[in-house]
XYZ file of C-alpha atoms in Angstrom:
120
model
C 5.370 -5.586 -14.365
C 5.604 -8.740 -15.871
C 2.955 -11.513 -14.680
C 5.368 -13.518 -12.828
C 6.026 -10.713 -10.684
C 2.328 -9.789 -10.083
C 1.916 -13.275 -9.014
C 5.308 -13.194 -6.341
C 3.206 -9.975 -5.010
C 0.078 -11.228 -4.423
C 1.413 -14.278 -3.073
C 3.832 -12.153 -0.677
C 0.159 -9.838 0.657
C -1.566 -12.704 1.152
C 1.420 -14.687 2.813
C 2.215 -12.319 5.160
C -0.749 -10.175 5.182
C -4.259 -11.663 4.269
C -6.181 -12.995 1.433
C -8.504 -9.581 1.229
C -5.412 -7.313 0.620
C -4.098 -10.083 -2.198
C -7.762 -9.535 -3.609
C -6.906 -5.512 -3.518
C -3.750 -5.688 -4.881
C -4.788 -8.343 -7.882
C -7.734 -6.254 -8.686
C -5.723 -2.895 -8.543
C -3.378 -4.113 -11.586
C -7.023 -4.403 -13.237
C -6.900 -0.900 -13.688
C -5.607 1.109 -16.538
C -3.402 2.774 -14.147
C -2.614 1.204 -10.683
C -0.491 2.870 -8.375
C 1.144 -0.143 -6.601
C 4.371 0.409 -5.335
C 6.907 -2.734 -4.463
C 10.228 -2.776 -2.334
C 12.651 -5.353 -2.491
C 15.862 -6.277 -1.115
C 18.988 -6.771 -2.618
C 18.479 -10.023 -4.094
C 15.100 -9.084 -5.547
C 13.147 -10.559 -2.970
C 9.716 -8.588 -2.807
C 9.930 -7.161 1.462
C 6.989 -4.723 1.014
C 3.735 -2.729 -1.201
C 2.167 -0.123 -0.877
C -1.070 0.901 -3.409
C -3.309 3.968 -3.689
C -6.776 4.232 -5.371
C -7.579 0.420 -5.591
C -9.051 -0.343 -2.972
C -12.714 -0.721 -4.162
C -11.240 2.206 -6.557
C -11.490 4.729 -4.361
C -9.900 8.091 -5.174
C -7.659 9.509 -2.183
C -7.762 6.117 -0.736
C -3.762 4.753 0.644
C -3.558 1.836 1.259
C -3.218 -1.314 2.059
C 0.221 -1.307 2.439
C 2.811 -3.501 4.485
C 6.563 -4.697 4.774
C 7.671 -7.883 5.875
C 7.765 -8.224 9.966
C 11.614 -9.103 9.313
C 12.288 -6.123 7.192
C 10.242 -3.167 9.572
C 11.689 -0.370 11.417
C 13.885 -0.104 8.283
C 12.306 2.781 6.732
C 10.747 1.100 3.696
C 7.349 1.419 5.182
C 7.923 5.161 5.636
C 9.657 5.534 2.023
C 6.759 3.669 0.346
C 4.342 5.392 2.113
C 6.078 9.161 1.025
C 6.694 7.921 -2.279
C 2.732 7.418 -2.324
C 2.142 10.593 -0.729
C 4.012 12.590 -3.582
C 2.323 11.015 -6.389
C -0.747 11.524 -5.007
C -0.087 15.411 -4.279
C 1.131 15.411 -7.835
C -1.908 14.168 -8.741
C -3.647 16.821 -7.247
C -5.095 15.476 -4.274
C -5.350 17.425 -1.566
C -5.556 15.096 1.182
C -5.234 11.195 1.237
C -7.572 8.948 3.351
C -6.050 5.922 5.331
C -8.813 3.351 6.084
C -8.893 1.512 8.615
C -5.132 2.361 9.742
C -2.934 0.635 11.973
C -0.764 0.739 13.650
C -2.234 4.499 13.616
C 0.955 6.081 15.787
C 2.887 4.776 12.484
C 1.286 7.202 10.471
C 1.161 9.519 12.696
C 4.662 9.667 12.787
C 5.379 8.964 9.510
C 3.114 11.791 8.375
C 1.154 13.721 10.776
C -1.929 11.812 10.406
C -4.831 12.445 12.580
C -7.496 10.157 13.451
C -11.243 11.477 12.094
C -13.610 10.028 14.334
C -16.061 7.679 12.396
C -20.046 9.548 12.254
C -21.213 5.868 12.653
């Protein structure tokens, strides 16, 4: 990814998402291997992200991830967030961890998430 284009996605998170996940998502290409995932549409225009393990560098951490509110219920949340998924089984991981989730019937949709009630 060229640094142009790691500027038009942290600019896109923080435009349509917020300012912390641009601050994941810069950080995350920090790493010596970030798993940051982009979809775009066909003129190249960035319409969603997703990112494991860089948040706070977490292992078996997804997220944050997010499309565009024009682009949803197109499947490109649900393709980024497999397409995550697999590359973390391939990994090895035997389970991923969505923090702070929403909106949570997405996921558990998407994947069969359940909800682990906090010990806090």
């Amino acid at each position: 990814m060229k640094y142009n284009d790691l500027n038009r996605l942290v600019k896109f998170v923080e435009h349509n998402f917020s300012y912390e996940w641009s601050q994941t998502i810069k950080d995350g290409f920090l790493l010596s291997e970030p798993s940051i995932y982009i979809a775009t549409d066909t003129e190249g225009e960035i319409v969603g992200f997703a990112a494991f393990d860089v948040y706070k560098n977490k292992k078996c951490y997804f997220g944050p991830m997010g499309v565009s509110m024009s682009n949803r219920i197109k499947g490109i949340g649900y393709s980024l967030l497999h397409q995550c998924l697999k590359d973390m089984k391939d990994i090895g991981y035997e389970y991923a961890i969505i923090g702070e989730a929403g909106p949570i019937e997405f996921y558990e949709k998407a994947c069969n998430a359940v909800v682990i009630p906090s010990a806090y």
